[in-house]
CSV table of N, CA and C in Angstrom, one decimal:
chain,number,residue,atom,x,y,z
J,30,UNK,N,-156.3,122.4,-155.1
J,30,UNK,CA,-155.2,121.7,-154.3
J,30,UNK,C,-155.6,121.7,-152.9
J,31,UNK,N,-155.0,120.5,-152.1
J,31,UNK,CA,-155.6,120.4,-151.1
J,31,UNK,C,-154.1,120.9,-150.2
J,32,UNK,N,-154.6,121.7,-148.4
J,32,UNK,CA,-153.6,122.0,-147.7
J,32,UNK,C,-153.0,121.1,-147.2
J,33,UNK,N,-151.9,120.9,-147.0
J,33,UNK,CA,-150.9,119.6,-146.3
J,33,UNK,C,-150.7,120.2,-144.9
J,34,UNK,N,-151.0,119.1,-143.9
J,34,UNK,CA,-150.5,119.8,-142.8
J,34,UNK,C,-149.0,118.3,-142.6
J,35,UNK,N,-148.1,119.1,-142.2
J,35,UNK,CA,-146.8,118.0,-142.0
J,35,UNK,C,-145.8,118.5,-140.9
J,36,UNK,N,-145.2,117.6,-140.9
J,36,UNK,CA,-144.5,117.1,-139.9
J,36,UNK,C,-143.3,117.8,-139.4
J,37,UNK,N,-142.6,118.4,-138.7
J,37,UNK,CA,-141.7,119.3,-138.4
J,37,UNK,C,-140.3,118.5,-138.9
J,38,UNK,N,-139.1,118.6,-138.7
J,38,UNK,CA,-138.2,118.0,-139.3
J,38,UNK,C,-137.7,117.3,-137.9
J,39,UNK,N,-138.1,117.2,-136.7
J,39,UNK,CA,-137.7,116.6,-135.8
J,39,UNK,C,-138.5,115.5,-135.3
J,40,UNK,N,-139.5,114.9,-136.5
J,40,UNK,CA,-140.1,114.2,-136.6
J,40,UNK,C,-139.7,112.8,-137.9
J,41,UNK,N,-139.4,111.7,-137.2
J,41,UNK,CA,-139.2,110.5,-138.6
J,41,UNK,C,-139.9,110.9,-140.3
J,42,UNK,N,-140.8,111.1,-139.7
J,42,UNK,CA,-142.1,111.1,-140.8
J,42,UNK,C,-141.9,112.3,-141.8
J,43,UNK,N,-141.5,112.9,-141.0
J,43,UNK,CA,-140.9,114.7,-142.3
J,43,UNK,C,-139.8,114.1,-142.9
J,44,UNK,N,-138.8,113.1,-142.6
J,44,UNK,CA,-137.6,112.8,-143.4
J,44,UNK,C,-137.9,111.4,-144.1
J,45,UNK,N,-138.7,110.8,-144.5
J,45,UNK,CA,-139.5,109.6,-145.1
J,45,UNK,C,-140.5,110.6,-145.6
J,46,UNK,N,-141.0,111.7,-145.9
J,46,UNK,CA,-141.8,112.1,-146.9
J,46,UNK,C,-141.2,113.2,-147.7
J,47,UNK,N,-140.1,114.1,-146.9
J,47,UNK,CA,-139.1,114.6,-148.0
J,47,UNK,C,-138.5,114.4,-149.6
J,48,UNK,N,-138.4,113.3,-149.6
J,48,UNK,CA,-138.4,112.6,-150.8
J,48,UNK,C,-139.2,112.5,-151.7
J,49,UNK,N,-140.7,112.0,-151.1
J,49,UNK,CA,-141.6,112.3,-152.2
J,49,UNK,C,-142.3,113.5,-152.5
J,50,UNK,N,-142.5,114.1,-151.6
J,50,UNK,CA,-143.3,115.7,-152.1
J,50,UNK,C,-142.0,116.2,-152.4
J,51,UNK,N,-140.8,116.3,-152.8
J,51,UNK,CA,-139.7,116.9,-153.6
J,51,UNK,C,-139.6,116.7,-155.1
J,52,UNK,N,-140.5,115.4,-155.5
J,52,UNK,CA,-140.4,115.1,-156.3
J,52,UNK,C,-142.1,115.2,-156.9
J,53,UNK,N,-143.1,115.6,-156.2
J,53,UNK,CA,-144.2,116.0,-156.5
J,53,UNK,C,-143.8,117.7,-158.0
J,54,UNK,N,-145.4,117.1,-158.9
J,54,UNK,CA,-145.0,118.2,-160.4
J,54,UNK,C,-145.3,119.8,-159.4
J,55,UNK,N,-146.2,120.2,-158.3
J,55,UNK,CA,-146.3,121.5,-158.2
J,55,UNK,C,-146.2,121.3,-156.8
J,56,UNK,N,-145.0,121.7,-155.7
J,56,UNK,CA,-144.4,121.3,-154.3
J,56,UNK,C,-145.3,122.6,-153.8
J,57,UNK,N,-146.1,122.4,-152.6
J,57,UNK,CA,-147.3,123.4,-152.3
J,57,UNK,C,-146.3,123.8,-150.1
J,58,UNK,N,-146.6,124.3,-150.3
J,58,UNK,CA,-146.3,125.3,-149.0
J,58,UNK,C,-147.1,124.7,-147.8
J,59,UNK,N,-146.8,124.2,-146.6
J,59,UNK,CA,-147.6,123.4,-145.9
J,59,UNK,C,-148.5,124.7,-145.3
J,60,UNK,N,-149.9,124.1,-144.8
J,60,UNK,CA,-150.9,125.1,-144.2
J,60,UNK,C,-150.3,124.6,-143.1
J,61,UNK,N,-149.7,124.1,-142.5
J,61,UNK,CA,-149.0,124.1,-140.8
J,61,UNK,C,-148.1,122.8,-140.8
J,62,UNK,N,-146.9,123.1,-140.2
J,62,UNK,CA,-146.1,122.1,-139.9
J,62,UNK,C,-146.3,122.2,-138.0
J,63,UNK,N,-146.2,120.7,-137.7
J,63,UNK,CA,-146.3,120.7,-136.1
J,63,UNK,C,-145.4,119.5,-135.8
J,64,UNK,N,-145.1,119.3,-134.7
J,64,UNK,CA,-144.3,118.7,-133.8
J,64,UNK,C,-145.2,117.3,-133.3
J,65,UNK,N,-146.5,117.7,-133.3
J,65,UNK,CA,-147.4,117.0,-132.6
J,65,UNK,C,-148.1,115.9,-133.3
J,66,UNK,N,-148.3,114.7,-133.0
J,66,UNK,CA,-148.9,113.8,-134.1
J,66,UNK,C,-150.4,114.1,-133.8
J,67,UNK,N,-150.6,114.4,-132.7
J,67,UNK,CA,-152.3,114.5,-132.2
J,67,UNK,C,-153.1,115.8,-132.8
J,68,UNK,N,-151.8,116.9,-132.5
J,68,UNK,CA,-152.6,117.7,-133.6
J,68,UNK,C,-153.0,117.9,-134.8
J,69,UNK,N,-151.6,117.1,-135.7
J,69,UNK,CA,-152.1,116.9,-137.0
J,69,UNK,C,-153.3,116.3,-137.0
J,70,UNK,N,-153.5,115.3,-136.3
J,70,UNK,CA,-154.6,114.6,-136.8
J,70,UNK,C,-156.0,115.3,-136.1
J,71,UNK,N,-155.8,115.9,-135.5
J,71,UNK,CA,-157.0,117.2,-134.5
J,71,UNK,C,-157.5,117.9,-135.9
J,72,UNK,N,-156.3,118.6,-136.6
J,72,UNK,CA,-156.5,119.3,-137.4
J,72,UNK,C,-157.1,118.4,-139.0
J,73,UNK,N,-156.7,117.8,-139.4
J,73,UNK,CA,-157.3,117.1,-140.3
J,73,UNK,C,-158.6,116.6,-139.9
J,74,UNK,N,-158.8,116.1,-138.7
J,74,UNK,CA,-160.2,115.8,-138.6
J,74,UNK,C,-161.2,117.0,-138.8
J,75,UNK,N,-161.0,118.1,-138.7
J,75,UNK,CA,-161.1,119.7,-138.7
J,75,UNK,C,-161.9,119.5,-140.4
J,76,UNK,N,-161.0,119.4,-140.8
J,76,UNK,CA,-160.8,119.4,-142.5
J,76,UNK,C,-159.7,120.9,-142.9
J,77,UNK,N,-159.0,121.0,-141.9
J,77,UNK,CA,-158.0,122.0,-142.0
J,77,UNK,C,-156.6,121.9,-142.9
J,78,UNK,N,-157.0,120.0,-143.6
J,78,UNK,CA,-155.7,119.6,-144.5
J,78,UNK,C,-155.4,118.6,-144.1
J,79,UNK,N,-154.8,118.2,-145.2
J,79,UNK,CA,-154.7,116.8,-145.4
J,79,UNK,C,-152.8,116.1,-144.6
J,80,UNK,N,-153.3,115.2,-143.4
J,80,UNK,CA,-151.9,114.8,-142.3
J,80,UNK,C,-151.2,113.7,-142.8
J,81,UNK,N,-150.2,113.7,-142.7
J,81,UNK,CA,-149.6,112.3,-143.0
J,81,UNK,C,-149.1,111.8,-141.4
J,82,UNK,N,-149.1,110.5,-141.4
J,82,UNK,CA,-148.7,109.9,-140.5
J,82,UNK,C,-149.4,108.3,-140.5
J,83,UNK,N,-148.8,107.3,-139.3
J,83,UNK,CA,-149.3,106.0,-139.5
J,83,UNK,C,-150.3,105.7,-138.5
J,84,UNK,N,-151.0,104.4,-138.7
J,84,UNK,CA,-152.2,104.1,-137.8
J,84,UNK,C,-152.1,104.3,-136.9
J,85,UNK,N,-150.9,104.3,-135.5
J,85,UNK,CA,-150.5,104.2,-134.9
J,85,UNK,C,-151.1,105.6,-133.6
J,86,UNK,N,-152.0,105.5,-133.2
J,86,UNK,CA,-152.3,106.9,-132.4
J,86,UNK,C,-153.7,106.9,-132.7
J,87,UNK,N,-154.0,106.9,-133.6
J,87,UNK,CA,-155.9,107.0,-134.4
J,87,UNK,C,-156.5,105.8,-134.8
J,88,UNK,N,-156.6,105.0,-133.9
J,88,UNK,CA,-157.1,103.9,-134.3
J,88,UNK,C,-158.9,104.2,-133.8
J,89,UNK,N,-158.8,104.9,-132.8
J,89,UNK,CA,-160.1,105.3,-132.5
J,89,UNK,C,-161.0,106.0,-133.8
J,90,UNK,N,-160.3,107.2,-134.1
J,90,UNK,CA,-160.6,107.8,-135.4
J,90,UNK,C,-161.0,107.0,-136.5
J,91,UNK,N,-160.0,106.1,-136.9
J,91,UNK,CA,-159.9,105.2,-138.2
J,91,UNK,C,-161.5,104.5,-137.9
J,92,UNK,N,-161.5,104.0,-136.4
J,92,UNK,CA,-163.0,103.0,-136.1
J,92,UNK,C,-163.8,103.5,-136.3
J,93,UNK,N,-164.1,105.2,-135.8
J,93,UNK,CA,-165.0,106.1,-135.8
J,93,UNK,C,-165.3,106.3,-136.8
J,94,UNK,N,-165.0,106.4,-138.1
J,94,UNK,CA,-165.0,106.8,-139.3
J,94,UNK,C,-164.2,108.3,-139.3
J,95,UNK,N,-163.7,108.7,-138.4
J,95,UNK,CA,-164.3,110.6,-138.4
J,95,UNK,C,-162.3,110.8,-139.7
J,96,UNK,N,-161.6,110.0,-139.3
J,96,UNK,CA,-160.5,110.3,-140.1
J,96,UNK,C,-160.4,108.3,-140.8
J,97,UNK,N,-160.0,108.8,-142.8
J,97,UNK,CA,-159.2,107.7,-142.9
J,97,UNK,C,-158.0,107.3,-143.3
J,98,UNK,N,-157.5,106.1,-142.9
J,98,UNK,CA,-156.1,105.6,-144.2
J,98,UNK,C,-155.8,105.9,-144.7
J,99,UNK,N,-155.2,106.3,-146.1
J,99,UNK,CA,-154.6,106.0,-147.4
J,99,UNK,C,-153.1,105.6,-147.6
J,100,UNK,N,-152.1,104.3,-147.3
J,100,UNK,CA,-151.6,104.2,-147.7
J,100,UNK,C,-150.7,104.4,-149.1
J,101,UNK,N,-149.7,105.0,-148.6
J,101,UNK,CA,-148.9,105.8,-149.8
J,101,UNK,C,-148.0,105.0,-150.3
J,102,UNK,N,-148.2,105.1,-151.9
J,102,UNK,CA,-146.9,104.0,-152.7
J,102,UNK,C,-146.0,105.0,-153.7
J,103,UNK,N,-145.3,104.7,-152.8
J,103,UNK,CA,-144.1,105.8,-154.0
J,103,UNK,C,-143.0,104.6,-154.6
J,104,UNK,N,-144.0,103.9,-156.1
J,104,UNK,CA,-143.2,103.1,-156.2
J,104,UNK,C,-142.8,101.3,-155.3
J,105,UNK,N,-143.5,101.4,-154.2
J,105,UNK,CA,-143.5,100.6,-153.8
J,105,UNK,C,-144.2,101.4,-152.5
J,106,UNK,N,-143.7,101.1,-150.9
J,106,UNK,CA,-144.4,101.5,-149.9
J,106,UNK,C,-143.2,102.8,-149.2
J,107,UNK,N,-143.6,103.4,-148.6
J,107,UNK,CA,-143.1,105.0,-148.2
J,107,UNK,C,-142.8,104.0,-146.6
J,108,UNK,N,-141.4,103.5,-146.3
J,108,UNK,CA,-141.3,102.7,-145.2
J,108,UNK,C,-140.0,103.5,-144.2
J,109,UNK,N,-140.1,102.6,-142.8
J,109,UNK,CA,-139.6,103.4,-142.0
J,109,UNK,C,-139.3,102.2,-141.3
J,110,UNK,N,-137.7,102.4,-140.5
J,110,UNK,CA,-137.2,101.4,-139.4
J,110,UNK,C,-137.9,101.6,-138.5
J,111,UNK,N,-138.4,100.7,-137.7
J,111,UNK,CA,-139.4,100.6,-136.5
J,111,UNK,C,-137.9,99.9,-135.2
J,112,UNK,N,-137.5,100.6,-134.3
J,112,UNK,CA,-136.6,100.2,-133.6
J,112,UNK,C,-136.9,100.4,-132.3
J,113,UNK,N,-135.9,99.8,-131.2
J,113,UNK,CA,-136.2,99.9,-129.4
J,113,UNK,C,-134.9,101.1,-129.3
J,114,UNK,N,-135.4,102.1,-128.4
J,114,UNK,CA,-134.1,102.8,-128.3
J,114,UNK,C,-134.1,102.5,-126.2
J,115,UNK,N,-133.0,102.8,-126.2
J,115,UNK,CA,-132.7,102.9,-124.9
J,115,UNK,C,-131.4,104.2,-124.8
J,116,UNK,N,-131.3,104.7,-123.4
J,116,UNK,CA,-130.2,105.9,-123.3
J,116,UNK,C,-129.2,105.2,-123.4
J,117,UNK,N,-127.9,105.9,-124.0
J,117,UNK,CA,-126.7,104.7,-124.1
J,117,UNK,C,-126.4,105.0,-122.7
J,118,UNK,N,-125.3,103.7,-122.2
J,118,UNK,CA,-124.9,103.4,-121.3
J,118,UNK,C,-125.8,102.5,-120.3
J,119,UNK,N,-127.0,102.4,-120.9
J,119,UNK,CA,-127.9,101.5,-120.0
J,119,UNK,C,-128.4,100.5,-121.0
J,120,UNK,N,-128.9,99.4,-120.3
J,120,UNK,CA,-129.2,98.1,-120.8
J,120,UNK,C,-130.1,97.8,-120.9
J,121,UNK,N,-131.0,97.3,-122.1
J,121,UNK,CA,-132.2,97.4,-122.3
J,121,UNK,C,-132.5,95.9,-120.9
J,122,UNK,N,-134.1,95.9,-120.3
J,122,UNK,CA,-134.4,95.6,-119.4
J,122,UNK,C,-134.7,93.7,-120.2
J,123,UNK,N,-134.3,93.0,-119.3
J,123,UNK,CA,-134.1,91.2,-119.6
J,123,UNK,C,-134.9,90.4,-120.5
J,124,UNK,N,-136.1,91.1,-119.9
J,124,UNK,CA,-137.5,90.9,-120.7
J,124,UNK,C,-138.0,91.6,-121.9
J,125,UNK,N,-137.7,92.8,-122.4
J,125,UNK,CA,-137.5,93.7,-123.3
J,125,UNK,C,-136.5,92.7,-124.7
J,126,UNK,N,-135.5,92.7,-123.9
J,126,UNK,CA,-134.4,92.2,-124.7
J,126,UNK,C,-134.8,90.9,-125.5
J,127,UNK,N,-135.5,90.0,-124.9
J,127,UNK,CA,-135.7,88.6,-125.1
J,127,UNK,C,-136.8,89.0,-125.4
J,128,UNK,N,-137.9,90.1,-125.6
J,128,UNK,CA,-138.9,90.0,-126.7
J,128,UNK,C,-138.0,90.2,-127.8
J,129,UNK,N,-137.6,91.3,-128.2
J,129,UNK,CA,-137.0,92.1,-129.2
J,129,UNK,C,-136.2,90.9,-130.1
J,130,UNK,N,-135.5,90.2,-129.4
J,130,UNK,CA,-134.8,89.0,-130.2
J,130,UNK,C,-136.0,87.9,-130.4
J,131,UNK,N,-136.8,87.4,-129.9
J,131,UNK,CA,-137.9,87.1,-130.5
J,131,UNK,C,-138.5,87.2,-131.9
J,132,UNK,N,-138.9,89.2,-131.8
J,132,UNK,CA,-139.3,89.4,-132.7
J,132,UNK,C,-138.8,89.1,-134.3
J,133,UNK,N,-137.3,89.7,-133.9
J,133,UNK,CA,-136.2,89.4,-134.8
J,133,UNK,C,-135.7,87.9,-135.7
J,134,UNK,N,-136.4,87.0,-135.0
J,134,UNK,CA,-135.7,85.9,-135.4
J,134,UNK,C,-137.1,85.2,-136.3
């Protein structure tokens, strides 16, 4: 069995993988939960266990060879709302706004 290293619960990514390792046949004990997406992936490049997380941060790695991909299908894809946050009571900035409806449309 390979060690998982995962995501703390104050991380998106621990509550979009909850689901599936719950439903894994033998649920394994993580070799380290962290906060940090850099470490996990510090640590997997290690070969200290196996990280989950998206391209997003390791693109250098992914180019390098030194870490890869694997896209996870649980049944279809293991997916997440990608959103803009701003503090409430403030307004997202003119240009910001009119990308974001861009995107959206």
């Amino acid at each position: 069995a390979h060690r998982l290293i995962l995501a703390k619960s104050d991380l998106s990514i621990h509550h979009l993988l909850a689901p599936v390792l719950a439903r894994t046949r033998s649920p394994q004990k993580a070799a380290l939960e962290t906060s940090s997406v850099e470490l996990a992936a510090q640590m997997a490049k290690r070969g200290a266990g196996i990280a989950f997380q998206t391209r997003i941060g390791i693109e250098a790695e992914l180019s390098a060879g030194s870490l890869v991909h694997l896209p996870l299908n649980d049944n279809g894809q293991v997916l997440s709302d990608l959103g803009v946050y701003v503090r409430s009571s403030r307004y997202l900035p003119v240009a910001v706004d009119a990308f974001v409806r861009a995107l959206c449309e």
